[in-house]
Coordinates of C-alpha atoms and ligand atoms in Angstrom, one line a residue:
X18 CA 0.0 0.0 0.0
X19 CA 1.2 3.5 -0.8
X20 CA 0.1 7.0 0.1
X21 CA 0.2 9.9 -2.4
X22 CA -0.9 13.3 -1.0
X23 CA -4.1 12.5 0.9
X24 CA -5.0 9.2 -0.7
X25 CA -4.1 5.5 -0.3
X26 CA -3.4 3.2 -3.2
X27 CA -3.0 -0.6 -3.3
X28 CA -0.9 -2.8 -5.6
X29 CA -2.7 -3.6 -8.8
X30 CA -0.6 -4.5 -11.8
X31 CA 3.0 -5.7 -11.4
X32 CA 6.0 -4.5 -13.3
X33 CA 6.2 -7.9 -15.0
X34 CA 2.6 -7.8 -16.2
X35 CA 3.1 -4.3 -17.6
X36 CA 6.2 -5.4 -19.4
X37 CA 4.4 -8.4 -20.9
X38 CA 1.6 -6.1 -22.1
X39 CA 4.0 -3.7 -23.7
X40 CA 5.9 -6.5 -25.4
X41 CA 2.6 -7.9 -26.8
X42 CA 1.7 -4.5 -28.2
X43 CA 5.2 -4.2 -29.8
X44 CA 4.8 -7.6 -31.4
X45 CA 1.3 -6.8 -32.8
X46 CA 2.3 -3.4 -34.1
X47 CA 5.6 -4.4 -35.6
X48 CA 3.8 -7.3 -37.4
X49 CA 1.1 -5.0 -38.8
X50 CA 3.5 -2.3 -40.0
X51 CA 5.8 -4.6 -41.9
X52 CA 8.7 -2.6 -43.3
X53 CA 7.3 0.9 -43.1
X54 CA 9.2 3.3 -40.8
X55 CA 6.5 4.5 -38.5
X56 CA 6.3 7.6 -36.4
X57 CA 5.3 6.9 -32.9
X58 CA 3.7 9.9 -31.2
X59 CA 3.7 9.8 -27.4
X60 CA 1.1 11.8 -25.5
X61 CA 2.9 13.7 -22.7
X62 CA 3.2 13.6 -19.7
X63 CA 1.7 10.2 -18.9
X64 CA 3.1 8.2 -21.8
X65 CA 6.8 8.9 -21.3
X66 CA 7.6 5.6 -19.6
X67 CA 5.5 3.5 -21.9
X68 CA 7.0 5.1 -25.0
X69 CA 10.5 4.7 -23.7
X70 CA 10.0 0.9 -23.0
X71 CA 8.0 0.5 -26.2
X72 CA 10.6 1.9 -28.6
X73 CA 13.4 0.0 -26.8
X74 CA 11.5 -3.2 -27.5
X75 CA 10.5 -2.2 -31.1
X76 CA 12.6 -4.4 -33.4
X77 CA 12.8 -2.2 -36.4
X78 CA 13.7 1.4 -37.3
X79 CA 11.2 4.0 -36.1
X80 CA 10.8 7.7 -35.3
X81 CA 9.6 9.0 -32.0
X82 CA 8.0 12.4 -31.2
X83 CA 5.7 13.8 -28.6
X84 CA 2.8 16.1 -28.2
X85 CA 1.6 17.5 -24.9
X86 CA -2.0 17.9 -24.0
X87 CA -3.5 18.7 -20.6
X88 CA -6.9 17.4 -19.6
X89 CA -6.7 16.1 -16.1
X90 CA -6.9 17.7 -12.7
X91 CA -6.6 15.5 -9.6
X92 CA -8.8 12.5 -10.1
X93 CA -11.2 14.0 -12.6
X94 CA -11.1 14.0 -16.4
X95 CA -12.0 17.4 -17.7
X96 CA -13.7 18.3 -21.0
X97 CA -11.4 21.2 -21.5
X98 CA -8.2 19.9 -23.2
X99 CA -5.4 22.3 -24.0
X100 CA -2.7 21.7 -26.5
X101 CA 0.5 22.7 -24.9
X102 CA 3.0 21.4 -27.4
X103 CA 1.7 20.4 -30.8
X104 CA 3.3 18.6 -33.7
X105 CA 6.6 20.0 -34.7
X106 CA 7.3 18.0 -37.9
X107 CA 5.5 17.3 -41.1
X108 CA 3.8 13.9 -40.9
X109 CA 2.1 13.8 -44.3
X110 CA 2.2 10.5 -46.0
X111 CA 3.5 8.8 -42.8
X112 CA 2.2 5.9 -40.8
X113 CA 1.5 7.3 -37.4
X114 CA 0.8 5.4 -34.2
X115 CA -0.3 7.3 -31.2
X116 CA 1.1 5.9 -28.0
X117 CA -1.2 6.7 -25.1
X118 CA -0.7 5.7 -21.5
X119 CA -4.4 5.5 -20.7
X120 CA -7.7 6.1 -22.4
X121 CA -10.5 7.0 -20.0
X122 CA -13.4 9.2 -21.2
X123 CA -11.8 9.6 -24.6
X124 CA -11.7 13.4 -24.5
X125 CA -8.0 13.4 -25.0
X126 CA -8.3 11.1 -27.9
X127 CA -10.9 13.4 -29.5
X128 CA -8.4 16.3 -29.3
X129 CA -5.7 14.1 -30.9
X130 CA -8.0 13.3 -33.8
X131 CA -8.7 17.0 -34.2
X132 CA -4.9 17.7 -34.3
X133 CA -4.5 15.1 -37.0
X134 CA -7.5 16.1 -39.1
X135 CA -5.5 18.2 -41.5
X136 CA -2.2 16.4 -41.3
X137 CA -2.7 14.2 -44.4
X138 CA -1.0 11.2 -42.7
X139 CA -1.2 7.9 -44.6
X140 CA -2.5 6.1 -41.6
X141 CA -3.4 7.0 -38.0
X142 CA -3.5 4.2 -35.4
X143 CA -4.3 4.4 -31.8
X144 CA -2.4 2.3 -29.2
X145 CA -3.1 2.6 -25.5
X146 CA -1.4 0.7 -22.7
X147 CA -4.4 1.0 -20.4
X148 CA -8.1 1.3 -21.3
X149 CA -11.1 1.8 -19.1
X150 CA -14.0 0.5 -21.2
X151 CA -16.7 1.5 -18.7
X152 CA -15.5 5.2 -18.8
X153 CA -15.0 5.5 -22.6
X154 CA -17.7 7.7 -24.1
X155 CA -16.4 8.2 -27.7
X156 CA -16.5 5.8 -30.7
X157 CA -13.0 6.3 -32.2
X158 CA -11.5 2.9 -32.9
X159 CA -8.8 1.8 -30.5
X160 CA -6.4 -0.3 -32.6
X161 CA -4.1 -1.7 -29.9
X162 CA -5.0 -2.1 -26.3
X163 CA -2.5 -3.3 -23.7
X164 CA -4.7 -4.0 -20.7
X165 CA -8.4 -3.3 -20.0
X166 CA -9.0 -2.1 -16.5
X167 CA -12.0 -1.3 -14.3
X168 CA -13.1 2.3 -14.0
X169 CA -10.9 3.1 -11.0
X170 CA -8.1 5.6 -10.7
X171 CA -4.6 4.3 -11.1
X172 CA -1.1 5.6 -10.7
X173 CA 2.4 4.5 -11.6
X174 CA 4.3 3.8 -14.8
X175 CA 3.9 7.4 -15.9
X176 CA 0.5 8.0 -14.5
X177 CA 0.1 10.5 -11.6
X178 CA -2.2 11.7 -9.0
X179 CA -1.6 15.5 -8.7
X180 CA 2.0 15.1 -9.9
X181 CA 3.0 12.2 -7.7
X182 CA 3.4 8.5 -8.7
X183 CA 4.7 8.8 -12.2
X184 CA 8.0 7.3 -11.2
X185 CA 6.6 4.0 -9.8
X186 CA 7.5 1.0 -12.0
X187 CA 4.3 -0.8 -11.2
X188 CA 0.6 0.2 -11.2
X189 CA -1.4 1.0 -8.0
X190 CA -5.1 1.4 -7.8
X191 CA -7.0 3.9 -5.6
X192 CA -8.4 2.1 -2.6
X193 CA -12.3 2.1 -2.4
X194 CA -12.1 2.6 1.3
X195 CA -9.4 4.9 2.5
X196 CA -7.5 4.3 5.7
X197 CA -9.4 2.6 8.5
X198 CA -8.4 1.5 12.0
X199 CA -9.9 -1.9 12.6
X200 CA -9.3 -3.6 15.9
X201 CA -10.1 -6.9 17.3
X202 CA -10.6 -6.5 21.0
X203 CA -10.0 -9.3 23.5
X204 CA -10.1 -9.5 27.2
X205 CA -11.0 -12.1 29.8
X206 CA -14.3 -11.6 31.7
X207 CA -13.8 -8.7 34.1
X208 CA -11.0 -7.1 32.1
X209 CA -13.0 -4.0 31.4
X210 CA -13.3 -4.6 27.7
X211 CA -16.7 -2.9 27.4
X212 CA -15.6 0.2 29.3
X213 CA -12.5 0.6 27.2
X214 CA -14.3 -0.1 23.9
X215 CA -16.6 2.8 24.7
X216 CA -13.6 5.2 25.1
X217 CA -11.9 4.0 22.0
X218 CA -15.1 4.3 20.0
X219 CA -15.4 8.0 21.0
X220 CA -11.8 8.9 20.6
X221 CA -11.1 7.3 17.3
X222 CA -14.6 7.6 15.8
X223 CA -14.9 3.8 15.5
X224 CA -18.0 1.6 15.3
X225 CA -18.2 -1.0 18.0
X226 CA -19.4 -4.3 16.7
X227 CA -20.2 -6.7 19.5
X228 CA -21.1 -10.0 18.0
X229 CA -23.5 -10.8 20.8
X230 CA -25.4 -7.6 20.2
X231 CA -25.4 -8.2 16.4
X232 CA -26.9 -11.7 17.0
X233 CA -29.5 -10.4 19.4
X234 CA -30.5 -7.6 17.1
X235 CA -30.9 -9.8 14.1
X236 CA -32.9 -12.4 16.0
X237 CA -35.1 -9.9 17.7
X238 CA -35.8 -8.1 14.4
X239 CA -36.3 -11.4 12.6
X240 CA -33.9 -10.5 9.8
X241 CA -33.3 -13.2 7.2
X242 CA -29.9 -13.8 8.8
X243 CA -31.3 -13.7 12.3
X244 CA -33.9 -16.4 11.4
X245 CA -31.2 -18.5 9.7
X246 CA -29.0 -18.2 12.8
X247 CA -31.9 -19.1 15.1
X248 CA -32.8 -22.2 13.1
X249 CA -29.3 -23.6 14.0
X250 CA -29.5 -22.5 17.6
X251 CA -33.0 -24.1 18.0
X252 CA -31.5 -27.4 16.9
X253 CA -28.7 -27.0 19.4
X254 CA -26.2 -26.5 16.6
X255 CA -23.4 -24.0 16.3
X256 CA -24.3 -21.1 13.9
X257 CA -22.0 -21.6 10.8
X258 CA -19.2 -19.0 10.5
X259 CA -20.6 -17.8 7.2
X260 CA -23.9 -16.7 8.8
X261 CA -22.0 -14.7 11.4
X262 CA -19.7 -13.2 8.8
X263 CA -22.7 -12.2 6.7
X264 CA -24.1 -10.5 9.7
X265 CA -20.9 -8.7 10.4
X266 CA -20.6 -7.8 6.7
X267 CA -24.1 -6.2 6.9
X268 CA -22.9 -4.1 9.9
X269 CA -19.8 -3.0 8.1
X270 CA -21.8 -2.0 5.1
X271 CA -24.3 -0.1 7.1
X272 CA -21.3 2.0 8.3
X273 CA -19.5 2.4 5.0
X274 CA -18.1 5.8 6.0
X275 CA -16.7 4.7 9.3
X276 CA -13.2 5.5 10.3
X277 CA -12.9 1.9 11.5
X278 CA -14.4 -0.9 13.6
X279 CA -13.9 -2.6 16.9
X280 CA -14.7 -6.3 16.7
X281 CA -15.7 -7.7 20.0
X282 CA -16.6 -11.3 20.5
X283 CA -15.3 -12.3 17.1
X284 CA -13.3 -14.1 15.8
X285 CA -13.1 -17.1 18.1
X286 CA -11.4 -19.6 15.8
X287 CA -8.7 -19.6 13.2
X288 CA -11.3 -20.1 10.5
X289 CA -13.3 -17.1 11.7
X290 CA -10.1 -15.0 11.8
X291 CA -9.4 -15.9 8.2
X292 CA -13.0 -15.1 7.2
X293 CA -12.7 -11.7 8.9
X294 CA -9.4 -11.0 7.1
X295 CA -11.2 -11.9 3.8
X296 CA -14.1 -9.6 4.7
X297 CA -11.7 -6.7 5.4
X298 CA -9.8 -7.4 2.2
X299 CA -13.1 -7.3 0.2
X300 CA -13.5 -3.8 1.6
X301 CA -9.9 -2.9 0.5
X302 CA -9.0 -2.8 4.2
X303 CA -7.5 -4.9 6.9
X304 CA -7.4 -5.7 10.6
X305 CA -4.7 -3.5 12.0
X306 CA -4.4 -5.0 15.5
X307 CA -5.7 -7.5 17.9
X308 CA -5.5 -5.9 21.3
X309 CA -5.9 -8.1 24.4
X310 CA -6.3 -6.7 27.8
X311 CA -4.1 -8.6 30.2
X312 CA -5.3 -9.0 33.8
X313 CA -4.0 -11.4 36.4
X314 CA -6.5 -14.2 37.3
X315 CA -6.6 -13.3 41.0
X316 CA -7.5 -9.7 40.1
X317 CA -10.2 -10.8 37.7
X318 CA -11.8 -13.1 40.3
X319 CA -11.7 -10.3 42.9
X320 CA -13.3 -7.8 40.4
X321 CA -16.0 -10.2 39.3
X322 CA -17.0 -11.2 42.8
X323 CA -17.2 -7.5 43.7
X324 CA -19.4 -6.9 40.6
X325 CA -21.5 -9.9 41.5
X326 CA -22.4 -8.3 44.8
X327 CA -24.2 -5.4 43.0
X328 CA -25.0 -6.7 39.5
X329 CA -27.0 -9.7 40.6
X330 CA -25.5 -11.7 37.7
X331 CA -25.4 -15.3 38.9
X332 CA -22.2 -16.2 37.0
X333 CA -20.4 -13.4 38.8
X334 CA -21.2 -14.7 42.3
X335 CA -19.6 -18.1 42.3
X336 CA -15.8 -18.2 42.4
X337 CA -15.5 -21.6 40.7
X338 CA -17.7 -20.5 37.8
X339 CA -15.6 -17.4 37.4
X340 CA -12.4 -19.4 37.4
X341 CA -13.9 -21.7 34.8
X342 CA -14.8 -18.8 32.5
X343 CA -11.3 -17.4 32.8
X344 CA -9.7 -20.7 31.9
X345 CA -12.1 -21.1 29.0
X346 CA -11.1 -17.7 27.8
X347 CA -7.4 -18.5 27.7
X348 CA -8.0 -21.9 26.1
X349 CA -10.1 -20.3 23.3
X350 CA -8.0 -17.2 22.7
X351 CA -4.5 -18.8 22.7
X352 CA -4.9 -19.8 19.0
X353 CA -6.0 -16.4 18.1
X354 CA -3.1 -14.8 19.9
X355 CA -0.9 -17.0 17.7
X356 CA -2.8 -16.1 14.6
X357 CA -2.4 -12.4 15.0
X358 CA 1.1 -12.6 16.5
X359 CA 2.2 -14.4 13.3
X360 CA 1.0 -11.3 11.4
X361 CA 2.7 -9.0 13.9
X362 CA -0.6 -7.6 14.9
X363 CA -0.9 -8.9 18.5
X364 CA -0.7 -6.3 21.3
X365 CA -1.1 -7.3 24.9
X366 CA -2.0 -4.3 27.1
X367 CA -1.8 -4.3 30.8
X368 CA -5.3 -4.1 32.1
X369 CA -4.5 -3.5 35.7
X370 CA -4.8 0.1 36.9
X371 CA -7.2 3.0 36.8
X372 CA -9.6 3.2 33.9
X373 CA -7.7 6.3 32.7
X374 CA -4.3 4.6 32.9
X375 CA -5.6 1.7 30.8
X376 CA -7.2 3.9 28.2
X377 CA -3.8 5.8 28.0
X378 CA -2.0 2.4 27.3
X379 CA -4.5 1.5 24.6
X380 CA -4.2 5.0 23.0
X381 CA -0.4 4.5 22.8
X382 CA -0.8 1.3 20.9
X383 CA -3.5 2.6 18.5
X384 CA -1.7 5.9 17.8
X385 CA 1.3 3.9 16.4
X386 CA -0.7 1.7 14.0
Ligands
IMP418 P1 -9.5 10.9 -21.1 O1 -9.3 12.2 -21.9 O2 -10.6 11.0 -20.2 O3 -9.5 9.7 -22.0 O4 -8.3 10.8 -20.2 C1 -7.0 10.6 -20.6 C2 -6.0 11.3 -19.7 O5 -6.5 11.4 -18.4 C3 -4.8 10.4 -19.6 O6 -3.9 10.8 -20.6 C4 -4.3 10.6 -18.2 O7 -3.4 11.8 -18.2 C5 -5.5 10.9 -17.4 N1 -6.1 9.8 -16.7 C6 -7.2 9.0 -17.0 N2 -7.4 8.0 -16.2 C7 -6.4 8.1 -15.3 C8 -6.0 7.3 -14.1 O8 -6.6 6.3 -13.7 N3 -4.9 7.7 -13.5 C9 -4.1 8.8 -13.9 N4 -4.4 9.5 -14.9 C10 -5.5 9.2 -15.6
MG419 MG1 -2.1 11.1 -20.9

C-alpha cells in the first residue's frame, strides 16, 4: 500500500505484467506495420515511460516524437483539453501510431483526432497501454490495447495523482475505502473490555461491533440472517461461520463511511479470523491490530466477585464458575493470539490500573498503528 498526498493506493498490476503487455503491443504493431518506418507519437506527460519501453523493444527502425496535452486535474477528467506542445514536424504520408498511457473518457483522444485532421497522414492508429471500457464515451476505434482495466483511478508507470506517482515502476489502484483503523478487542471476563471499547469508540470515531449484540439484534428483528441463525440454535447446533460473517458484513456495510471498527466477541477460531481477514480485504481494508487486555487471574476473580455483589449476575457470584470462565477464555484465545502474532498484529495491554491509565495504554498502541 502507498500514500500519495491524501490518498491511499494498493498494488494492482505488477512491473512484470506491464512489461508483458508492452511486449505484446510491440509484437502486434511491428507485425502490422511490416517494413514501413512508423512515427510513434507519445502523448505527454503520462506516456513517457510507456513510449520509452515500447521503442526500446521495437525491433525495427522507427521515429519518435511527442505532443503534450492537458486534460486532467486531480482525479477527474475534464472536457477542456489544452494543446501545450503540438506537432513540430510534417507527418504527411507517414504511418503514425499514437502511444497513449491510458484512455479514460476519450476526451484526449478526440483532441488528438482533431490535431491530425489536416495532417494528411497515410494512416493513423491508436495504441493505448491502459483502457477503461466503462469510462469510454467516444467511438473512435482503438487499434491496440495493452490492458483493459476497471473504471478506477490508477497511478504508476507514468500516471500520476496530482503530480505524484509517475516514477513508480508498477501500477497502483485507488483504494475504495481509505485508511481505517480496525481492531479486534479481547479480554477475559472482568478485564474492562466494554468500558474501554466505549472510550476507543469515542476517541477514534470507530464503530463497535459486539457480535453478541449483532446476533440479538438480528434475531429480535427477525432479519433473514437472524432467522437463519436461530434455526441452527434451535436445533442446538453452532451457527455456521458464514452466517456470522454475513451479519458482520451487513454491519460493516451499514457504516461504509466509518473510520474503522472494533470487533468484539469475534473471531473465536482460526477459520473465523481468516474469514474476517477476507471480509476486510473485500473492503480494501485490513485488521490493524488484535488488542488483548491482560489481567492477572486473581485480580479478575476479585473484580467479578465484587461486581456480582451489586449486579446480581449469577455467573459473577460463584468463584469456581468465574475461574472456569477465565480458563475457557485462555483456552479459546490462545490460538487467536498466535494467529495475530504471526502477522505482527498482537498487542497485549496491561489491564490493571485505573480506567484512565488503561485507556492511555490503549491509545499508545493505536496511535502507532
Ligand atoms: P481521457 O481524456 O478521459 O480519456 O483521459 C485521458 C488522460 O487522463 C490520460 O492521458 C491521463 O493523463 C488521465 N487519466 C485518465 N485516467 C487516469 C488514471 O486512472 N490515473 C491517472 N491519470 C488518468
Ligand atoms: Mg495522458
